[in-house]
Every structure is written in structure tokens, then in C-alpha cells.
């Protein structure tokens, strides 16, 4: 017996429940490299279809950039495929340390420690830096991996209302007697593309003697005038104590993450972080390709500038077309539809029109806040964006939602 009938039945019923609630997520098989133009097999077994990808985290269009791919090939030849070790035994190549140095210089911090993912970085950082005498106060909408990381540490956990600085201040006052206070936030929140007010957060942290941790996964490489991240965008480079971020989004999109910040804090993570000590080192090809990514984005702001222009253009055109989009400046553009079924139907119809986007609904966003999350990329040319806008208009007309606000869409389709 593999496992008992009771467990099997339970899992099967859970899956039926997920399907009945319209919440079942299906994978779509991409048969090409990642990019603006991709080919997709969906549903499984269907003929491959050419579509424009509008939902990747490929912000800078580096995922399949020829120079990055070449650096991976060269790295494979020069450094081999695997390291078969964790970092501290025999898993550190010179390239790993070089990448840590380049990330440090780019992010404007003191030191950096690589992880297999940002999820791992977040799983590491709280446990090492905080103990039972401390408190971590997090924005209520931080990424799941920040929440999971906090759960692994012994500090008291509390939260403040999303980007509500008055509430954060109250919490900092309330925990004045703790040994350390750490404020944790995403730099950019992935569902709305809204930007944490890091200038105000740093002010409060100074006033109440707190540390600031920013998960900048949706910002590293393109937010701010030279792409350093949300801290640059908000004018607080050097004032954020610890940044966690990923190479799995703008920075090439393969994998890998890091903790970057105050020297002794990072060094302590190198000594004690469990995902660092007990999980395999980042693969050499990922490291050598990431080094090339750092060179590309350090030499010129061309790609982040193009991303900024693409974002502005798409936001303006979609607003003019009558879509209900969350305002902002980030390449994450939430097209609000509120109803989960509507979000899925619109996404499916857009796919038929050759535009690959995904409906987001509970539990990824709160119930009644379903949406299509478009993500712009520097890989998009104006023709891509114009095609996407035209398709959105056509489908928006079909469902009669152009020009409608939240209340009217909900009146028409329900939550
Ligand atoms: C994507 C993301 C992560 C996870 O990064 P990985 O490197 O893929 O594990 C963590 N935090 C935030 C805010 C993210 O957006």
C-alpha cells in the first residue's frame, strides 16, 4: 500500500474542490526559448501556437539574450556543469565570489551572499539575524517567501497595513522594548506593481532604531534611474540594511538569489544560514551568465529605459481604451476584472488572439480582485505592444467592460 484510502480520497476531493471553485491552474508548455515571441502547446497535445508573451518576469529581455546565452555556453566549458557540493565544502568557484562582488557594487551595499533562489535567501535571513528578543514587522502584502522566512525565525511577528506609515510607526512605538526591530517589505509588490515608500520607511527606521529589509525581486535591474532597484527609485541607496533579491526575474531569469547588505550581517548569514549550509551551490553556468548580465546592465541603462518607455506607452493606451488598470509606473500592469471566471475567460480569448496573459485570482490575489497581470519587457517592440492593445480592445468590447469601473464590472459579472 502506498498510502491509505483515506488520504487518497482526501487529496482527490481537494482537487475536485479546486476545479469546482474555478481555481484549477493548468500549465502551458512553451516549446521555444523565453522571449517576446514564443510558441506554446496548450492544451496538452494541441498544435503549437505562436503568441506574444505579456506575462513573463523577463523585464529586461535578457532571458535569451545572445550574449547571456554565450556566457552560459562559455561558462559550461570553462567551469563545468555541476559543483556537487554546498558552498563551504567544495562548492565555491572564483566566479561565485566574483558575482557576489558585482552584485554588491551594483546594489550599492557592503557584501552579498548567493543562494539557489530568493525563496532560499528569505528562508535564511530572518532566522540568522533575529532571535526571541526581537520583532519583525512586515507589510501585510509581502511575498509568500518573506512570510515563510519569518515563520522560520524565533522573533515575534507583527504586521502593518499595506504601505500605511502611520500604522508602521504605531507598531515601532509598541515594540520599543524589543532588542532589535526589523521592518520587512517588498520593494515592489507583485500583484499591483505598487512601490513601497522606502524613503519614509527609512526615516521611521532611523527614528525608532529599526533595521530595514527589502525584498527587491520585482525591481533589481530596472527600478531607479540606473536600475539598482527600489532603493534607488526612492533615493535611499545605502540606507537599506538588507536587500534580498532574485536572478530569476530581470537579471537573466534563470535562477539564483541573494542576501545583500551590511557586511557583518551578510557574513553571519555565510556562517549560519541553513539554505546556504545545507543546499547545493548555484550552478556554474548560471553564475557565468549572471556575470554577463551584471556587465550588460552596469554598462548602459538602454534596456531599463526602453522598458520604462514601453510601460508608459502601454499604460496610457490601455487607460485611453477604457480599461480599469491600477495606476503606477511599474511594468506590472494589473488589468482589473474582479471576477475570477471573467479573468479566465478574457485570458483564454486573448490567447486565441495570440496574446499570452494569465488570469490571477484567489488565492494568488484576494477574492473579488481577479485580474489579468500584464508585464512589459524591454524585449517588446512597439508592434508587440500595439498588437496586444488591439487584442485587449477587441476582447474588452466582447465582454462589454470598456469604460466600466469596479462597481459596474462587479454589477455585471459579480465578484
Ligand atoms: C519571485 C519572488 C521571489 C522568489 O524568487 P525565486 O528566486 O524565484 O525564489 C521572492 N520574493 C519576491 C518578492 C518575488 O517576487
Coordinates of C-alpha atoms and ligand atoms in Angstrom, one line a residue:
X1 CA 0.0 0.0 0.0
X2 CA 1.4 3.4 -1.0
X3 CA -0.8 5.3 1.3
X4 CA -4.2 4.8 2.9
X5 CA -7.5 5.2 1.1
X6 CA -8.5 8.0 3.5
X7 CA -5.5 10.2 2.4
X8 CA -6.1 9.4 -1.2
X9 CA -9.7 10.3 -1.1
X10 CA -9.0 13.5 0.8
X11 CA -6.5 14.6 -1.9
X12 CA -8.8 13.7 -4.7
X13 CA -11.7 15.6 -3.1
X14 CA -9.4 18.6 -2.6
X15 CA -8.6 18.6 -6.3
X16 CA -12.3 18.3 -7.2
X17 CA -13.0 21.3 -4.9
X18 CA -10.3 23.4 -6.6
X19 CA -11.8 22.6 -10.0
X20 CA -15.3 23.3 -8.9
X21 CA -14.2 26.7 -7.5
X22 CA -12.8 27.5 -10.9
X23 CA -9.4 27.8 -9.3
X24 CA -7.5 25.0 -11.1
X25 CA -4.3 26.1 -12.6
X26 CA -3.1 24.5 -15.8
X27 CA 0.4 24.6 -17.2
X28 CA 1.1 25.7 -20.7
X29 CA 4.1 24.1 -22.5
X30 CA 6.4 26.7 -24.1
X31 CA 8.4 25.0 -26.8
X32 CA 10.7 27.9 -27.6
X33 CA 13.2 29.9 -25.6
X34 CA 11.7 32.6 -23.4
X35 CA 11.1 35.9 -25.2
X36 CA 8.6 38.4 -26.6
X37 CA 7.6 35.9 -29.3
X38 CA 7.0 32.3 -28.1
X39 CA 5.4 29.1 -29.3
X40 CA 3.0 27.3 -26.9
X41 CA 1.4 23.9 -26.8
X42 CA -1.9 24.4 -25.0
X43 CA -3.9 22.5 -24.1
X44 CA -1.6 19.5 -24.0
X45 CA -1.5 17.8 -27.4
X46 CA -2.9 20.8 -29.2
X47 CA -1.0 22.2 -32.2
X48 CA 1.7 24.7 -31.2
X49 CA 0.6 28.3 -31.4
X50 CA 2.7 31.5 -31.9
X51 CA 1.9 34.1 -29.3
X52 CA 3.2 37.3 -27.8
X53 CA 4.3 36.8 -24.2
X54 CA 2.9 39.5 -22.0
X55 CA 3.3 37.8 -18.6
X56 CA 7.0 36.9 -18.0
X57 CA 9.3 38.4 -15.4
X58 CA 11.7 38.9 -18.3
X59 CA 11.7 42.7 -17.6
X60 CA 15.0 43.5 -19.4
X61 CA 14.6 40.9 -22.1
X62 CA 17.8 39.1 -21.0
X63 CA 16.4 35.6 -20.7
X64 CA 17.5 34.6 -24.1
X65 CA 19.9 37.5 -24.9
X66 CA 22.6 36.1 -27.2
X67 CA 25.5 37.5 -25.1
X68 CA 24.0 35.9 -22.0
X69 CA 23.4 32.6 -23.7
X70 CA 27.0 32.7 -25.0
X71 CA 28.3 33.4 -21.5
X72 CA 26.4 30.4 -20.3
X73 CA 28.0 28.2 -23.0
X74 CA 31.5 29.6 -22.3
X75 CA 30.9 29.0 -18.6
X76 CA 29.8 25.5 -19.2
X77 CA 33.1 24.9 -21.0
X78 CA 35.3 26.7 -18.5
X79 CA 33.7 25.8 -15.2
X80 CA 31.8 22.5 -15.9
X81 CA 28.2 21.6 -15.3
X82 CA 27.7 20.9 -11.6
X83 CA 29.6 21.5 -8.3
X84 CA 28.3 18.5 -6.4
X85 CA 28.8 20.4 -3.2
X86 CA 27.5 23.1 -0.9
X87 CA 29.5 26.3 -0.9
X88 CA 31.5 25.8 2.3
X89 CA 32.8 22.3 1.5
X90 CA 34.0 22.5 -2.1
X91 CA 31.2 24.3 -4.0
X92 CA 32.7 27.8 -4.3
X93 CA 34.3 28.8 -7.6
X94 CA 36.1 32.1 -8.2
X95 CA 33.1 33.0 -10.3
X96 CA 30.7 32.7 -7.4
X97 CA 32.7 35.3 -5.4
X98 CA 33.0 37.5 -8.4
X99 CA 29.3 37.5 -8.9
X100 CA 28.8 38.4 -5.2
X101 CA 31.2 41.3 -5.7
X102 CA 29.4 42.6 -8.8
X103 CA 26.0 42.4 -7.1
X104 CA 27.4 44.3 -4.2
X105 CA 28.7 47.1 -6.4
X106 CA 25.5 47.2 -8.4
X107 CA 23.2 47.3 -5.5
X108 CA 25.4 49.7 -3.6
X109 CA 25.7 47.5 -0.5
X110 CA 28.7 46.2 1.5
X111 CA 28.6 42.5 0.8
X112 CA 26.4 39.8 -0.9
X113 CA 25.8 36.1 -0.4
X114 CA 24.4 34.0 -3.2
X115 CA 21.5 31.5 -2.7
X116 CA 19.8 29.0 -5.1
X117 CA 16.8 31.3 -5.1
X118 CA 15.4 34.3 -3.4
X119 CA 13.0 32.0 -1.7
X120 CA 16.0 30.4 0.0
X121 CA 17.5 33.8 0.8
X122 CA 14.3 34.8 2.6
X123 CA 14.2 31.4 4.3
X124 CA 17.7 32.2 5.6
X125 CA 17.9 35.8 6.6
X126 CA 15.4 36.1 9.4
X127 CA 16.5 33.0 11.2
X128 CA 20.1 34.1 11.3
X129 CA 19.5 37.8 12.2
X130 CA 16.7 37.7 14.7
X131 CA 16.0 35.9 18.0
X132 CA 13.3 35.6 20.6
X133 CA 14.1 39.0 22.0
X134 CA 13.3 40.7 18.6
X135 CA 10.4 41.6 16.5
X136 CA 9.9 41.7 12.7
X137 CA 7.2 44.0 11.5
X138 CA 6.2 43.2 7.9
X139 CA 3.9 44.9 5.4
X140 CA 0.7 42.8 5.2
X141 CA 1.2 42.1 1.5
X142 CA 4.8 40.9 1.5
X143 CA 5.6 37.9 -0.8
X144 CA 4.8 34.4 0.5
X145 CA 8.6 33.6 0.8
X146 CA 9.1 36.5 3.2
X147 CA 6.2 35.2 5.3
X148 CA 7.7 31.7 5.2
X149 CA 11.1 33.1 6.2
X150 CA 9.7 34.9 9.1
X151 CA 7.9 31.7 10.2
X152 CA 11.4 30.0 10.5
X153 CA 12.7 32.5 13.0
X154 CA 12.1 32.9 16.7
X155 CA 11.3 36.6 16.7
X156 CA 7.9 37.9 17.4
X157 CA 5.9 38.6 14.2
X158 CA 3.6 41.5 13.6
X159 CA 2.4 43.3 10.5
X160 CA 1.3 46.8 9.4
X161 CA -1.4 47.7 6.9
X162 CA -0.2 47.7 3.4
X163 CA 2.1 50.8 2.9
X164 CA 0.4 52.5 5.9
X165 CA 3.2 54.5 7.5
X166 CA 1.1 55.7 10.4
X167 CA 0.4 52.1 11.3
X168 CA 4.0 51.1 10.9
X169 CA 5.0 54.0 13.3
X170 CA 2.5 52.8 15.9
X171 CA 3.9 49.3 15.7
X172 CA 7.5 50.6 16.0
X173 CA 6.5 52.5 19.1
X174 CA 4.6 49.5 20.5
X175 CA 7.8 47.4 20.2
X176 CA 10.3 49.9 21.6
X177 CA 11.3 47.5 24.3
X178 CA 12.5 44.8 21.9
X179 CA 16.2 44.2 21.4
X180 CA 16.0 44.6 17.6
X181 CA 13.2 45.8 15.4
X182 CA 13.2 44.8 11.7
X183 CA 10.8 46.3 9.2
X184 CA 10.3 43.9 6.2
X185 CA 8.7 44.9 2.9
X186 CA 8.8 44.1 -0.8
X187 CA 10.3 46.9 -2.8
X188 CA 7.6 46.4 -5.4
X189 CA 4.5 44.3 -4.7
X190 CA 4.0 41.8 -7.4
X191 CA 0.2 41.8 -7.7
X192 CA -0.4 45.6 -8.0
X193 CA 3.1 46.8 -9.1
X194 CA 2.9 49.4 -6.3
X195 CA 6.1 50.7 -4.8
X196 CA 7.0 50.7 -1.1
X197 CA 7.7 54.2 0.3
X198 CA 11.3 53.3 1.3
X199 CA 12.2 56.9 2.0
X200 CA 9.5 57.1 4.7
X201 CA 10.3 53.6 5.9
X202 CA 14.0 54.5 6.3
X203 CA 13.0 57.7 8.2
X204 CA 10.9 55.7 10.6
X205 CA 13.6 53.1 11.0
X206 CA 16.1 55.8 11.9
X207 CA 13.7 57.4 14.4
X208 CA 12.9 54.2 16.1
X209 CA 16.2 52.4 15.7
X210 CA 15.0 49.6 13.4
X211 CA 16.6 47.6 10.6
X212 CA 15.0 47.7 7.1
X213 CA 14.8 44.6 4.9
X214 CA 13.6 44.9 1.3
X215 CA 12.8 42.0 -1.0
X216 CA 13.5 43.7 -4.3
X217 CA 12.8 40.8 -6.6
X218 CA 10.5 42.8 -8.9
X219 CA 12.8 45.8 -9.1
X220 CA 16.5 44.7 -9.2
X221 CA 17.9 45.6 -12.6
X222 CA 15.4 48.3 -13.7
X223 CA 13.8 50.4 -11.0
X224 CA 15.6 53.7 -10.4
X225 CA 17.5 55.8 -12.9
X226 CA 20.3 53.3 -13.2
X227 CA 18.2 50.2 -12.4
X228 CA 19.6 49.5 -9.0
X229 CA 16.2 48.9 -7.5
X230 CA 13.5 50.4 -5.4
X231 CA 16.1 51.9 -3.0
X232 CA 17.5 54.0 -5.9
X233 CA 13.9 54.9 -7.1
X234 CA 13.2 56.2 -3.6
X235 CA 16.6 57.8 -3.0
X236 CA 17.7 55.6 -0.1
X237 CA 20.7 53.8 -1.6
X238 CA 23.0 52.8 1.4
X239 CA 20.2 53.2 3.9
X240 CA 18.5 49.8 3.5
X241 CA 20.2 47.3 5.8
X242 CA 19.5 44.2 3.8
X243 CA 18.2 43.5 0.4
X244 CA 17.1 40.1 -0.8
X245 CA 16.5 39.6 -4.5
X246 CA 16.4 37.1 -7.3
X247 CA 18.3 36.5 -10.6
X248 CA 15.1 34.7 -11.7
X249 CA 13.4 37.8 -13.0
X250 CA 15.0 40.8 -14.7
X251 CA 18.6 39.6 -14.1
X252 CA 18.6 36.8 -16.7
X253 CA 15.6 34.9 -15.4
X254 CA 17.4 31.5 -14.9
X255 CA 17.6 31.1 -11.1
X256 CA 19.5 32.2 -8.1
X257 CA 19.0 34.8 -5.3
X258 CA 21.0 36.7 -2.8
X259 CA 21.2 38.5 0.5
X260 CA 23.0 41.8 0.1
X261 CA 23.6 44.4 2.8
X262 CA 25.6 45.2 5.9
X263 CA 28.9 43.4 5.9
X264 CA 28.7 41.6 9.3
X265 CA 25.0 40.7 8.7
X266 CA 25.9 39.0 5.4
X267 CA 29.0 37.3 6.9
X268 CA 26.9 35.9 9.7
X269 CA 24.5 34.5 7.1
X270 CA 27.5 32.9 5.4
X271 CA 28.3 31.2 8.7
X272 CA 24.8 30.2 9.8
X273 CA 22.2 30.3 7.1
X274 CA 20.7 26.9 6.7
X275 CA 19.7 27.1 3.0
X276 CA 23.3 28.2 2.4
X277 CA 24.9 25.4 4.5
X278 CA 22.6 22.6 3.5
X279 CA 21.7 23.1 -0.1
X280 CA 23.7 22.9 -3.3
X281 CA 25.6 25.8 -4.7
X282 CA 24.3 27.8 -7.7
X283 CA 25.3 26.1 -10.9
X284 CA 28.4 27.5 -12.7
X285 CA 26.6 28.2 -15.9
X286 CA 24.0 30.4 -14.1
X287 CA 26.9 32.2 -12.4
X288 CA 28.8 33.0 -15.5
X289 CA 25.7 34.1 -17.4
X290 CA 24.7 36.2 -14.4
X291 CA 28.1 37.9 -14.5
X292 CA 27.4 38.8 -18.2
X293 CA 24.0 40.2 -17.1
X294 CA 25.7 42.4 -14.5
X295 CA 28.1 43.7 -17.1
X296 CA 25.3 44.5 -19.6
X297 CA 23.2 46.4 -17.1
X298 CA 26.2 48.2 -15.5
X299 CA 27.4 49.5 -18.9
X300 CA 24.2 51.1 -20.1
X301 CA 20.7 51.9 -19.0
X302 CA 19.4 51.3 -22.5
X303 CA 17.3 48.3 -21.6
X304 CA 15.7 49.7 -18.5
X305 CA 15.0 53.0 -20.4
X306 CA 13.2 51.0 -23.1
X307 CA 11.2 49.1 -20.5
X308 CA 10.2 52.4 -19.0
X309 CA 9.0 53.8 -22.3
X310 CA 7.1 50.5 -23.2
X311 CA 5.4 50.7 -19.8
X312 CA 4.4 54.3 -20.1
X313 CA 3.0 53.7 -23.7
X314 CA 1.0 50.6 -22.7
X315 CA -0.4 52.2 -19.6
X316 CA -1.5 55.3 -21.5
X317 CA -3.1 53.4 -24.4
X318 CA -4.9 50.9 -22.1
X319 CA -6.3 53.7 -20.0
X320 CA -7.5 55.5 -23.1
X321 CA -9.1 52.3 -24.3
X322 CA -11.2 52.3 -21.1
X323 CA -9.7 49.5 -19.1
X324 CA -9.7 49.7 -15.3
X325 CA -6.0 49.5 -14.6
X326 CA -4.2 50.1 -11.3
X327 CA -2.3 53.4 -11.8
X328 CA 1.5 53.4 -11.4
X329 CA 4.9 53.4 -13.2
X330 CA 5.9 49.7 -12.8
X331 CA 5.9 47.3 -15.8
X332 CA 3.5 45.2 -13.8
X333 CA 0.1 46.4 -15.1
X334 CA -2.9 44.9 -13.4
X335 CA -6.0 44.9 -15.7
X336 CA -8.8 44.7 -13.1
X337 CA -11.7 42.3 -13.8
X338 CA -12.7 41.4 -10.2
X339 CA -14.5 38.2 -11.2
X340 CA -12.3 35.0 -11.3
X341 CA -14.3 33.5 -14.2
X342 CA -14.2 36.7 -16.2
X343 CA -10.4 36.9 -15.7
X344 CA -10.0 33.4 -17.0
X345 CA -12.4 33.9 -20.0
X346 CA -10.7 37.1 -21.0
X347 CA -7.2 35.5 -20.8
X348 CA -8.4 32.5 -22.8
X349 CA -9.9 34.7 -25.6
X350 CA -6.7 36.8 -25.6
X351 CA -4.7 33.6 -26.1
X352 CA -6.9 32.8 -29.2
X353 CA -5.9 36.3 -30.4
X354 CA -2.2 35.5 -30.0
X355 CA -1.6 37.3 -26.7
X356 CA -0.3 35.2 -23.8
X357 CA -1.6 36.5 -20.5
X358 CA -2.9 34.8 -17.4
X359 CA -5.9 35.4 -15.2
X360 CA -4.9 35.9 -11.5
X361 CA -7.5 35.1 -8.9
X362 CA -7.8 33.7 -5.3
X363 CA -5.6 32.5 -3.6
X364 CA -3.0 34.5 -5.5
X365 CA -5.0 37.7 -5.0
X366 CA -7.8 38.3 -2.5
X367 CA -11.3 37.1 -3.5
X368 CA -13.1 39.7 -5.7
X369 CA -9.9 41.2 -7.0
X370 CA -9.3 38.9 -10.0
X371 CA -7.3 40.5 -12.8
X372 CA -5.0 40.0 -15.7
X373 CA -1.5 40.9 -14.8
X374 CA 0.4 42.2 -17.9
X375 CA 4.1 42.6 -17.6
X376 CA 6.0 44.7 -20.0
X377 CA 9.5 43.8 -21.2
X378 CA 12.4 45.5 -22.9
X379 CA 12.1 42.6 -25.4
X380 CA 8.8 44.1 -26.6
X381 CA 8.9 46.2 -29.7
X382 CA 6.1 48.7 -30.4
X383 CA 4.5 46.2 -32.8
X384 CA 4.1 43.7 -30.0
X385 CA 2.5 46.2 -27.7
X386 CA 0.2 47.5 -30.4
X387 CA -1.0 44.0 -31.2
X388 CA -1.6 43.4 -27.5
X389 CA -3.6 46.6 -27.1
X390 CA -5.7 45.8 -30.2
X391 CA -6.5 42.4 -28.9
X392 CA -7.4 43.7 -25.5
X393 CA -9.8 46.2 -27.1
X394 CA -11.5 43.5 -29.2
X395 CA -12.0 41.2 -26.2
X396 CA -12.9 44.1 -23.9
X397 CA -15.7 45.0 -26.3
X398 CA -16.8 41.4 -26.5
X399 CA -17.4 41.4 -22.7
X400 CA -18.7 44.9 -22.6
X401 CA -16.2 46.1 -20.0
X402 CA -14.6 49.1 -21.7
X403 CA -15.1 52.3 -19.8
X404 CA -16.5 50.4 -16.8
X405 CA -15.2 51.0 -13.3
X406 CA -15.0 48.5 -10.4
X407 CA -18.6 48.8 -9.3
X408 CA -20.0 48.5 -12.8
X409 CA -17.9 45.4 -13.6
X410 CA -19.0 43.7 -10.4
X411 CA -22.6 44.6 -11.0
X412 CA -22.4 43.0 -14.4
X413 CA -20.3 39.9 -13.5
X414 CA -20.4 39.5 -9.7
X415 CA -17.3 39.1 -7.5
Ligands
LIG1 C1 9.7 36.0 -7.4 C2 9.9 36.4 -6.0 C3 10.6 35.6 -5.0 C4 11.1 34.3 -5.4 O1 12.3 34.3 -6.1 P1 13.0 33.0 -6.6 O2 14.4 33.3 -6.8 O3 12.3 32.5 -7.8 O4 12.8 32.0 -5.4 C5 10.8 36.1 -3.8 N1 10.3 37.3 -3.4 C6 9.6 38.1 -4.3 C7 9.1 39.4 -3.8 C8 9.4 37.7 -5.6 O5 8.7 38.4 -6.4

